[in-house]
Short mmCIF file of N, CA, C and O in Angstrom, two decimals:
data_model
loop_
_atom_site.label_atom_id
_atom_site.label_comp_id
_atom_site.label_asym_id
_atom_site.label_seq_id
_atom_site.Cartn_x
_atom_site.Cartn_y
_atom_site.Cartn_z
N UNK A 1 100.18 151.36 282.34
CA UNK A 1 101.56 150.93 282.25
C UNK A 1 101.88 150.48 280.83
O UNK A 1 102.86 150.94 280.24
N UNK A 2 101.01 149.52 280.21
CA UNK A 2 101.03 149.22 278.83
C UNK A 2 101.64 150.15 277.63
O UNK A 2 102.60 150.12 276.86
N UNK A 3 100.23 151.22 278.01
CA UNK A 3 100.23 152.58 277.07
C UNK A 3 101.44 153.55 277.59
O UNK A 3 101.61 154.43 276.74
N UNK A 4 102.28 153.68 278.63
CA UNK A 4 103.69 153.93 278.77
C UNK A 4 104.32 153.60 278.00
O UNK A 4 104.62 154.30 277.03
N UNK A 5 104.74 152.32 278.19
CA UNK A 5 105.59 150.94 277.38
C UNK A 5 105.13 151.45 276.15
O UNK A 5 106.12 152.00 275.68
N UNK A 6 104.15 151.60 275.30
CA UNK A 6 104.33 151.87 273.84
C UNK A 6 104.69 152.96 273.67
O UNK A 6 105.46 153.04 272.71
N UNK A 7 104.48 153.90 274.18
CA UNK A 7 104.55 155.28 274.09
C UNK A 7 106.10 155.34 273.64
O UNK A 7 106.48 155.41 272.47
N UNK A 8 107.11 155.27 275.04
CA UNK A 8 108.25 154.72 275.03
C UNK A 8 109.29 154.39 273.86
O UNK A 8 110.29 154.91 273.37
N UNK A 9 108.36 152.95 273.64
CA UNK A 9 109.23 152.41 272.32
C UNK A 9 108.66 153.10 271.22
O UNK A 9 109.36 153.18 270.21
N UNK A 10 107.48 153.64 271.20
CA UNK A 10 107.40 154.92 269.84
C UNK A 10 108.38 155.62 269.54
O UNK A 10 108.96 155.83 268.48
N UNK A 11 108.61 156.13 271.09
CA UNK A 11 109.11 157.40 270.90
C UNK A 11 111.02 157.01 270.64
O UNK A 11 111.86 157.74 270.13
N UNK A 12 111.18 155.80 271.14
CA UNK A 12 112.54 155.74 271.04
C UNK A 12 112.56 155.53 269.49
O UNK A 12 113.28 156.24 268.79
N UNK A 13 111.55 154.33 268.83
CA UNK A 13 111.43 154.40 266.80
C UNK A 13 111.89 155.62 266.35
O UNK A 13 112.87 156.03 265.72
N UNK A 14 110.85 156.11 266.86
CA UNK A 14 110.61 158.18 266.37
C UNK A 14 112.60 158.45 266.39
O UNK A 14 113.42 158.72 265.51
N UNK A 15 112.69 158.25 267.53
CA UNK A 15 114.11 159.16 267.61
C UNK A 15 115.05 158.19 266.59
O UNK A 15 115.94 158.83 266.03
N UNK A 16 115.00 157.05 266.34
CA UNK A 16 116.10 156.70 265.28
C UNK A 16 115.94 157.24 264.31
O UNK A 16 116.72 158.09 263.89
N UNK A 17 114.74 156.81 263.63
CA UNK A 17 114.47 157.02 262.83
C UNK A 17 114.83 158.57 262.27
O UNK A 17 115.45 158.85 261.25
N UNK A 18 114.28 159.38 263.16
CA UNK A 18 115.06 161.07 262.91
C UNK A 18 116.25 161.09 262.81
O UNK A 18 116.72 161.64 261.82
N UNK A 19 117.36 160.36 264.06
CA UNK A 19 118.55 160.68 263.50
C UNK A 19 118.70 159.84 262.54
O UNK A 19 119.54 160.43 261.87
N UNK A 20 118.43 158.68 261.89
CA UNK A 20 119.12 158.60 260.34
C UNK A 20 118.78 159.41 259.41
O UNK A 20 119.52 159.74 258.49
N UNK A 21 117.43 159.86 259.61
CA UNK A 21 117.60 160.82 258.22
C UNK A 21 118.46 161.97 258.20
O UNK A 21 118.77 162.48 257.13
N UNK A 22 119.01 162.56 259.66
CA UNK A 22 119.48 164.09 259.36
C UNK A 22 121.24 163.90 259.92
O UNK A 22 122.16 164.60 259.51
N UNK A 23 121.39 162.64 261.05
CA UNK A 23 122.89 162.73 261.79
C UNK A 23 123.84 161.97 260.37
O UNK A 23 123.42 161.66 259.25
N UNK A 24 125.17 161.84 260.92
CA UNK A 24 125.84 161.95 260.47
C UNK A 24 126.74 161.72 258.63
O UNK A 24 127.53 160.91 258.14
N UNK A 25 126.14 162.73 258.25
CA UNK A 25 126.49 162.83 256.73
C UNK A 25 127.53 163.69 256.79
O UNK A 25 127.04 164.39 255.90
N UNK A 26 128.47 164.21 257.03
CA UNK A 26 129.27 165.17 257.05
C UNK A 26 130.50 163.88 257.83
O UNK A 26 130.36 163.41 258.96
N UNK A 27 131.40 163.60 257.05
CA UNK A 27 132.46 162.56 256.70
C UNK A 27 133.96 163.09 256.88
O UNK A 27 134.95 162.47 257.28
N UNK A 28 133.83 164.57 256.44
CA UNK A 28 134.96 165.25 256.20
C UNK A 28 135.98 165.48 257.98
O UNK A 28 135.57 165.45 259.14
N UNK A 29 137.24 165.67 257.48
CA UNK A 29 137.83 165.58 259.18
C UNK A 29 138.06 167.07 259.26
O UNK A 29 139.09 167.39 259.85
N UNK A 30 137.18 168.21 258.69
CA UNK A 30 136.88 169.59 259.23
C UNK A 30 136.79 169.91 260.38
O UNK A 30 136.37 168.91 260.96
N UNK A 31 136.98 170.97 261.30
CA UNK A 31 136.48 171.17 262.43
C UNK A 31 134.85 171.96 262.16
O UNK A 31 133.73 171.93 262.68
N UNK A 32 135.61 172.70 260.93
CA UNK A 32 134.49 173.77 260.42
C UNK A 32 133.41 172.79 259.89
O UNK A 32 133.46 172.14 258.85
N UNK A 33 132.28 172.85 260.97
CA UNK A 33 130.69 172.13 259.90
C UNK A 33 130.22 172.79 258.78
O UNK A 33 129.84 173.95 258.92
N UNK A 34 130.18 172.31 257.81
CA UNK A 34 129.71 172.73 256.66
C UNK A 34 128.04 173.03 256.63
O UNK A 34 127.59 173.76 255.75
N UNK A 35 127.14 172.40 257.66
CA UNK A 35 126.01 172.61 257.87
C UNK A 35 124.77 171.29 257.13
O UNK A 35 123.56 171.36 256.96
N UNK A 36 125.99 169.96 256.76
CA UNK A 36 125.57 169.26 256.01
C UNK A 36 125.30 167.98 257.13
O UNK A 36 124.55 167.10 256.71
N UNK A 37 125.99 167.78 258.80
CA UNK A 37 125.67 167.35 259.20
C UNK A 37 126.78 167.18 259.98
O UNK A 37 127.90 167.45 259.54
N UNK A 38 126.54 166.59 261.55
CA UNK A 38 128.27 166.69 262.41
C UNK A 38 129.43 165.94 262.37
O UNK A 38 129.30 164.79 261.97
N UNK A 39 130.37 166.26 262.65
CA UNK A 39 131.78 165.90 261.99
C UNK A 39 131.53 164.49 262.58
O UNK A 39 130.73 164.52 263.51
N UNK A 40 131.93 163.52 262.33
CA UNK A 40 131.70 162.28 262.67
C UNK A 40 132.85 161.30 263.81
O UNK A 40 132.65 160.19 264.32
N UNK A 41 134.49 162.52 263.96
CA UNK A 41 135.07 162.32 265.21
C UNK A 41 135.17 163.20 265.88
O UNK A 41 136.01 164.03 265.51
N UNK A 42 134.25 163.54 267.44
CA UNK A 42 134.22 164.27 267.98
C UNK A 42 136.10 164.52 268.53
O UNK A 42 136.45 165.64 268.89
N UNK A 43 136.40 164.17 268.53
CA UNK A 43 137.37 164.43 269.62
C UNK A 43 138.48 163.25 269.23
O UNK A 43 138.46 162.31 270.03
N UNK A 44 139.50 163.13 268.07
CA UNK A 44 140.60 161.92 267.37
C UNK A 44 141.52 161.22 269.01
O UNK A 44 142.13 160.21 269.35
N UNK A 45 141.18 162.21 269.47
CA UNK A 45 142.59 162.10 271.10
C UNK A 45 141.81 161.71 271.96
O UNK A 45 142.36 161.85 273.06
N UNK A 46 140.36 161.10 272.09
CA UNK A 46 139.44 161.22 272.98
C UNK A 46 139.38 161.92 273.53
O UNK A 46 140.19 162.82 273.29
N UNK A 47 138.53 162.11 274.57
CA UNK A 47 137.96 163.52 275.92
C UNK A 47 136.64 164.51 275.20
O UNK A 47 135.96 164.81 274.22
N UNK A 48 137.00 164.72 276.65
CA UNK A 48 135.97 166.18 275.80
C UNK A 48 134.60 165.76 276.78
O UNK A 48 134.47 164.55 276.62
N UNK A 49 133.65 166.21 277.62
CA UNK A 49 132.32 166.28 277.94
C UNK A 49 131.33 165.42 277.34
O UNK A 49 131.31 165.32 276.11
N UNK A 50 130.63 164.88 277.97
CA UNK A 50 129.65 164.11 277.01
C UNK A 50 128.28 165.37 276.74
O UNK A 50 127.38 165.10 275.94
N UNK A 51 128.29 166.52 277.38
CA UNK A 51 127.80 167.39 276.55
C UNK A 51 128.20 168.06 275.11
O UNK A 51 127.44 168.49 274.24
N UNK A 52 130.04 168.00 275.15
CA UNK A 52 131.07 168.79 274.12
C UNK A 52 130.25 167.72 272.79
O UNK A 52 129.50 168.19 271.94
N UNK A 53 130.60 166.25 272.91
CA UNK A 53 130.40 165.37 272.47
C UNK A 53 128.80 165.36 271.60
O UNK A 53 128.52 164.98 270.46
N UNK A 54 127.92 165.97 272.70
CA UNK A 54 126.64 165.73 272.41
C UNK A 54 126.58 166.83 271.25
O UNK A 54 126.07 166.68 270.14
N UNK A 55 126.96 167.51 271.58
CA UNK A 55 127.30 168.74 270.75
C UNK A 55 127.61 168.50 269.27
O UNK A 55 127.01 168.78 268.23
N UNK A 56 129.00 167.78 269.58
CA UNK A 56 129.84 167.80 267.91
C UNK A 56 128.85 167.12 267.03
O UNK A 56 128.42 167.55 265.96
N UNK A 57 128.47 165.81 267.71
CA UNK A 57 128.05 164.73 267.01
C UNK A 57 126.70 164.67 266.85
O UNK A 57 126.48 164.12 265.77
N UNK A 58 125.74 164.95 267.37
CA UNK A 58 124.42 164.68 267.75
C UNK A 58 122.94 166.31 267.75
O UNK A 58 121.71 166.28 267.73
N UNK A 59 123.92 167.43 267.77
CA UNK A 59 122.76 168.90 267.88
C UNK A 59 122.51 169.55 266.63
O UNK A 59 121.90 170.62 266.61
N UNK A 60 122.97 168.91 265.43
CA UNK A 60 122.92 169.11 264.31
C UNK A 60 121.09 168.52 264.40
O UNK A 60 120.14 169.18 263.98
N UNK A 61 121.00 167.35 264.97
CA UNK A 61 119.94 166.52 264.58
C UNK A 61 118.49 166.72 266.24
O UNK A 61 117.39 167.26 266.35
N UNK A 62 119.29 166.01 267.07
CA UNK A 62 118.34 166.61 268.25
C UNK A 62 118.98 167.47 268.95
O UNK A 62 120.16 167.81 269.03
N UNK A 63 117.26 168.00 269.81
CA UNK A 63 117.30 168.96 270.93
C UNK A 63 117.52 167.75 272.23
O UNK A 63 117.24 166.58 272.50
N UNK A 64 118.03 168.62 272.64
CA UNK A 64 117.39 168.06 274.91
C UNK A 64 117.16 169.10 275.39
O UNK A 64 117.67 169.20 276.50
N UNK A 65 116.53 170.09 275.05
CA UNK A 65 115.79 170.66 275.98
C UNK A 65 113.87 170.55 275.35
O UNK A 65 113.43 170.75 274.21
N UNK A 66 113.46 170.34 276.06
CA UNK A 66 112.28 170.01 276.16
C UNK A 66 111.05 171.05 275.65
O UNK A 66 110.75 172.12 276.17
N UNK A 67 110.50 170.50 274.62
CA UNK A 67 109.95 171.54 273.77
C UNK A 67 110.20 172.29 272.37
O UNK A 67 109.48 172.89 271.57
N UNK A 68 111.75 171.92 272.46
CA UNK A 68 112.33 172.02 271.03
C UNK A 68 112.23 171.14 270.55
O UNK A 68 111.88 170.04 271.00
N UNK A 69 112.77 171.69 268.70
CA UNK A 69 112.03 170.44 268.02
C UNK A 69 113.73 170.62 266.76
O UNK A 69 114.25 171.63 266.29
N UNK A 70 114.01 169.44 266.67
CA UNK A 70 114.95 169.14 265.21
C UNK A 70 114.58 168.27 264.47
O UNK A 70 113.48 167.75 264.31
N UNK A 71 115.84 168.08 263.88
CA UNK A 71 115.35 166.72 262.45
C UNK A 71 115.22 165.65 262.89
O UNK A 71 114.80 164.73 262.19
N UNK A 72 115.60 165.46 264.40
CA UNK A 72 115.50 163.86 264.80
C UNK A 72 114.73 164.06 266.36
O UNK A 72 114.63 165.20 266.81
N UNK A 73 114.28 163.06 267.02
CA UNK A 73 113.45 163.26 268.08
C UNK A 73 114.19 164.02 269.46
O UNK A 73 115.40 163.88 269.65
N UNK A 74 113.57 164.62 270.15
CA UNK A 74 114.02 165.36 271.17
C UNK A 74 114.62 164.25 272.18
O UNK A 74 113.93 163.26 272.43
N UNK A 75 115.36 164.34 272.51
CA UNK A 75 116.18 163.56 273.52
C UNK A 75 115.98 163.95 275.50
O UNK A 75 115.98 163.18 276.46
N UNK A 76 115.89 164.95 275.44
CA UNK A 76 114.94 165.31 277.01
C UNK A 76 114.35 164.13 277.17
O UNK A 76 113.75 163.37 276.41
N UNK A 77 114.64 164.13 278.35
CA UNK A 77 113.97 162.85 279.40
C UNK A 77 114.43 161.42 279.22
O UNK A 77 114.15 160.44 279.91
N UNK A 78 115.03 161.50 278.36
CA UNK A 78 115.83 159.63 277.69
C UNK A 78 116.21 159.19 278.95
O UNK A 78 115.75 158.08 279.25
N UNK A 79 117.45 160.15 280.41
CA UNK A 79 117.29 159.47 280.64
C UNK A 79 116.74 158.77 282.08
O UNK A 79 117.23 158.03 282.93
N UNK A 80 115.48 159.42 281.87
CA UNK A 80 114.22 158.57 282.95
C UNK A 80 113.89 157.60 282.08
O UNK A 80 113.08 156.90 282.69
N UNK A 81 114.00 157.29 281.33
CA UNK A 81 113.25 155.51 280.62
C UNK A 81 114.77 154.56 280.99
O UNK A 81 115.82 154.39 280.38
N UNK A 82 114.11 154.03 282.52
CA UNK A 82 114.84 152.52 282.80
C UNK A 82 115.54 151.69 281.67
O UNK A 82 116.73 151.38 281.71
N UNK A 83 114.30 151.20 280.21
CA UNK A 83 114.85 150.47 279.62
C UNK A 83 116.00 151.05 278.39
O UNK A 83 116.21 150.51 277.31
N UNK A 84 116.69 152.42 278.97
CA UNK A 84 116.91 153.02 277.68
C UNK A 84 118.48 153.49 278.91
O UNK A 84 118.76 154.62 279.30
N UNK A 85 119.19 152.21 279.23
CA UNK A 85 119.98 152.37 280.43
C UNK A 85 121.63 153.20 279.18
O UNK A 85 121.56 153.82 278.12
N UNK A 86 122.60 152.86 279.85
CA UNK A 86 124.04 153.27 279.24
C UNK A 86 124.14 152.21 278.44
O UNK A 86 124.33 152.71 277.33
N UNK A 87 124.12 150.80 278.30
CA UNK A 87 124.23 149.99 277.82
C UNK A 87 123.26 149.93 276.53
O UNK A 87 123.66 150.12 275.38
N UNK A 88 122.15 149.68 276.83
CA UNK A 88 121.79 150.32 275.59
C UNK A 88 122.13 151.30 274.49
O UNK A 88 122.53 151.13 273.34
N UNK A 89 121.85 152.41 275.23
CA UNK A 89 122.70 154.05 274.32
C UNK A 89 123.54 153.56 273.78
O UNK A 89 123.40 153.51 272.55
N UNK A 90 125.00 152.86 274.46
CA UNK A 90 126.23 152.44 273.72
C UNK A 90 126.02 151.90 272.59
O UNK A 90 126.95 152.06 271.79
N UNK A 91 125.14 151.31 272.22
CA UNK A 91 124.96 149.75 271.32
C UNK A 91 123.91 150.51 270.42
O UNK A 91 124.16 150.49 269.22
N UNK A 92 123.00 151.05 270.75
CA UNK A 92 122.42 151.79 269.95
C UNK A 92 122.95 153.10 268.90
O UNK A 92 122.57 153.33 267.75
N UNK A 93 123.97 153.86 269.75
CA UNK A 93 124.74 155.02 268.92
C UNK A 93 125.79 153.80 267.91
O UNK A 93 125.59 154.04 266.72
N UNK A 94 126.61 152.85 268.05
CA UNK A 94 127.22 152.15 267.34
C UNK A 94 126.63 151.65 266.11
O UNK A 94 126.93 151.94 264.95
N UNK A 95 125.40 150.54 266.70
CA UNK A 95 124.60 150.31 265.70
C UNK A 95 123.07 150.29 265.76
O UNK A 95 122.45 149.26 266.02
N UNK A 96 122.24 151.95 265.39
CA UNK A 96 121.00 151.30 265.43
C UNK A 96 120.62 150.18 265.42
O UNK A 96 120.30 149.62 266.47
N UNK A 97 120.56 149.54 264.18
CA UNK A 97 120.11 148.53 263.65
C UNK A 97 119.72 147.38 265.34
O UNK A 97 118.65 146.96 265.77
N UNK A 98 120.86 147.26 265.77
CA UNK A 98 120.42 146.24 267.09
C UNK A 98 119.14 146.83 267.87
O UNK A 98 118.72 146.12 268.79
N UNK A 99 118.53 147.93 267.64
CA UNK A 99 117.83 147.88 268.68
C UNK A 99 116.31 147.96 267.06
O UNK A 99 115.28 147.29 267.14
N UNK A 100 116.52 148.58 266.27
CA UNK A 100 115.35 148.58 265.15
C UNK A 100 116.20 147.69 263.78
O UNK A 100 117.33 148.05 263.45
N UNK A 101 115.71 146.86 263.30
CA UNK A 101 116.50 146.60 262.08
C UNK A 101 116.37 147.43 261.03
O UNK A 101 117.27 147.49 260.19
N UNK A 102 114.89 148.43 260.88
CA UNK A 102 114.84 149.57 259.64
C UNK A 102 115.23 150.38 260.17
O UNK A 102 114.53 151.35 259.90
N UNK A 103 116.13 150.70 260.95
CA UNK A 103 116.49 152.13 261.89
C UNK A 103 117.62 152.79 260.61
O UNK A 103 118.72 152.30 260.39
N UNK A 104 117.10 153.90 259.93
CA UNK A 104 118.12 154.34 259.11
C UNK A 104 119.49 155.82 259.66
O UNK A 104 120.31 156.59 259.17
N UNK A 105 118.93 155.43 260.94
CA UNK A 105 120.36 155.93 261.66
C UNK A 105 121.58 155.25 261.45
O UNK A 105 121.90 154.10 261.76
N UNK A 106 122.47 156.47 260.66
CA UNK A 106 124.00 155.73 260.75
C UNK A 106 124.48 155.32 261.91
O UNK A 106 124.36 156.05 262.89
N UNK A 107 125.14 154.00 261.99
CA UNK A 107 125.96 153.59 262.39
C UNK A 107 127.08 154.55 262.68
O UNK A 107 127.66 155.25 261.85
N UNK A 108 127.33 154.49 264.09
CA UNK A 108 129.20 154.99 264.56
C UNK A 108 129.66 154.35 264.69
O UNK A 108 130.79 154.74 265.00
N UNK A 109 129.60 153.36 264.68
CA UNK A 109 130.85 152.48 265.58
C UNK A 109 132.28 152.39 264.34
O UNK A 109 132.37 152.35 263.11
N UNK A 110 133.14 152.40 265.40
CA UNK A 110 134.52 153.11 264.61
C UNK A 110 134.72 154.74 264.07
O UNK A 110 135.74 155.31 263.68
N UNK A 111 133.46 155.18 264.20
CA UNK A 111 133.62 156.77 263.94
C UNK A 111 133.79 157.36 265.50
O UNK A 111 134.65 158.24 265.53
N UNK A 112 133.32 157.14 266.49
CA UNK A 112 134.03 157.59 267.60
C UNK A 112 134.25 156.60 268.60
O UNK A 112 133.58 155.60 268.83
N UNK A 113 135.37 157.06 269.21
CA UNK A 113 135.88 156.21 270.09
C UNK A 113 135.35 155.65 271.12
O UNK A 113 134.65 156.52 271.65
N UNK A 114 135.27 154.29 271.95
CA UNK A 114 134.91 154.05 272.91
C UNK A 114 134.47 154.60 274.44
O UNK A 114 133.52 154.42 275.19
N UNK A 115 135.78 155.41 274.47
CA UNK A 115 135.85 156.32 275.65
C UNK A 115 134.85 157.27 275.60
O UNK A 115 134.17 157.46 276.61
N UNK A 116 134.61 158.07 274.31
CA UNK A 116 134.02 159.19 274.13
C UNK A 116 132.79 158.65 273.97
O UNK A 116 131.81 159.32 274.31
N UNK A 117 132.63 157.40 273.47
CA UNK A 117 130.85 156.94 273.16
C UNK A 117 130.31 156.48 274.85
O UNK A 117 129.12 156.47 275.15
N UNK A 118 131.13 156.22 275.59
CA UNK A 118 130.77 155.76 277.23
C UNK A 118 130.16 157.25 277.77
O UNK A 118 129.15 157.39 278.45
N UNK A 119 131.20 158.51 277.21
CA UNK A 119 131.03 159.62 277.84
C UNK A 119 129.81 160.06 277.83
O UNK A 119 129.11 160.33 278.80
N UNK A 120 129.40 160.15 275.99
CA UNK A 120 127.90 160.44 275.17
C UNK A 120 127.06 159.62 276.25
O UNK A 120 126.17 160.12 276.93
N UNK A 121 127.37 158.63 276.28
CA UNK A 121 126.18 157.32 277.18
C UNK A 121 125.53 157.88 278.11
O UNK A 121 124.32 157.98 278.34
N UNK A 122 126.89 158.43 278.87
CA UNK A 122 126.61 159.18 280.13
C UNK A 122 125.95 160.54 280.32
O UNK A 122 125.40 161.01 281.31
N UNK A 123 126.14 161.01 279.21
CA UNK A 123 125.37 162.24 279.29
C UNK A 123 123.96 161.75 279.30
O UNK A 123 123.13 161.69 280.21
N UNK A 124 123.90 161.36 277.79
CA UNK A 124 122.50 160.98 277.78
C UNK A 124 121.57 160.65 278.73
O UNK A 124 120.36 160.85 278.54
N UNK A 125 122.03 160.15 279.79
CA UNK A 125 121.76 159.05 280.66
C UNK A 125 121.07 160.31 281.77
O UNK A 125 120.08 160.14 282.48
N UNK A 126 121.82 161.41 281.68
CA UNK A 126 121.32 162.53 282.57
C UNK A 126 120.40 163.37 282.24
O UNK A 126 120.15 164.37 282.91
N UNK A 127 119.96 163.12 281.46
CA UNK A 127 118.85 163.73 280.47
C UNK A 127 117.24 163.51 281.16
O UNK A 127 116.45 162.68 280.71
N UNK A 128 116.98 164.26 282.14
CA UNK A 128 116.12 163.12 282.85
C UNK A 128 114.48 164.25 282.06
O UNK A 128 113.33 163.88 282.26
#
């Protein structure tokens, strides 16, 4: 159970840590990605899928399907880890930092909207 539990919080390190180095650098209010990194408001009107979402904001950097590999940790299975609930995700996509203080994942919060970051939550959350 221990060696779970670390595994776990490795692997959740691992995944910040990936998305700060590769998610959101691409600032511009393009639809067109320049390939420099994802547009940083999925959706100005809110809506949209928390897959659409996962998409705009987040597949630049990880996979969820299992076995693939990107610039930031694979997201498959996130969400079977209990301690890695919606509430978390929320607070974590806003501000790494609360969950790692060296987490050099950008910060969203204020880059997408509430509604749409609950949506992301929720996807994630199905990620089993």
């Amino acid at each position: 159970m221990q060696k779970l539990l670390r595994v776990s919080v490795g692997m959740a390190c691992f995944a910040v840590l990936a998305v700060a180095l590769g998610c959101g650098k691409n600032s511009s209010g393009s639809s067109a990605n320049s390939g420099n990194g994802p547009n940083p408001t999925p959706n100005p009107s809110g809506g949209g899928s928390g897959a659409q979402i996962f998409a705009q904001l987040c597949s630049k950097c990880h996979a969820t399907q299992a076995g693939k590999k990107g610039k930031a940790p694979n997201l498959a299975g996130i969400g079977s880890k209990p301690e890695k609930n919606v509430d978390w995700i929320e607070a974590h996509v806003k501000n790494p930092k609360t969950h790692n203080p060296r987490s050099r994942m950008p910060a969203f919060e204020g880059k997408i909207s509430d509604a749409d970051l609950k949506t992301l939550a929720d996807y994630l959350k199905t990620l089993n």
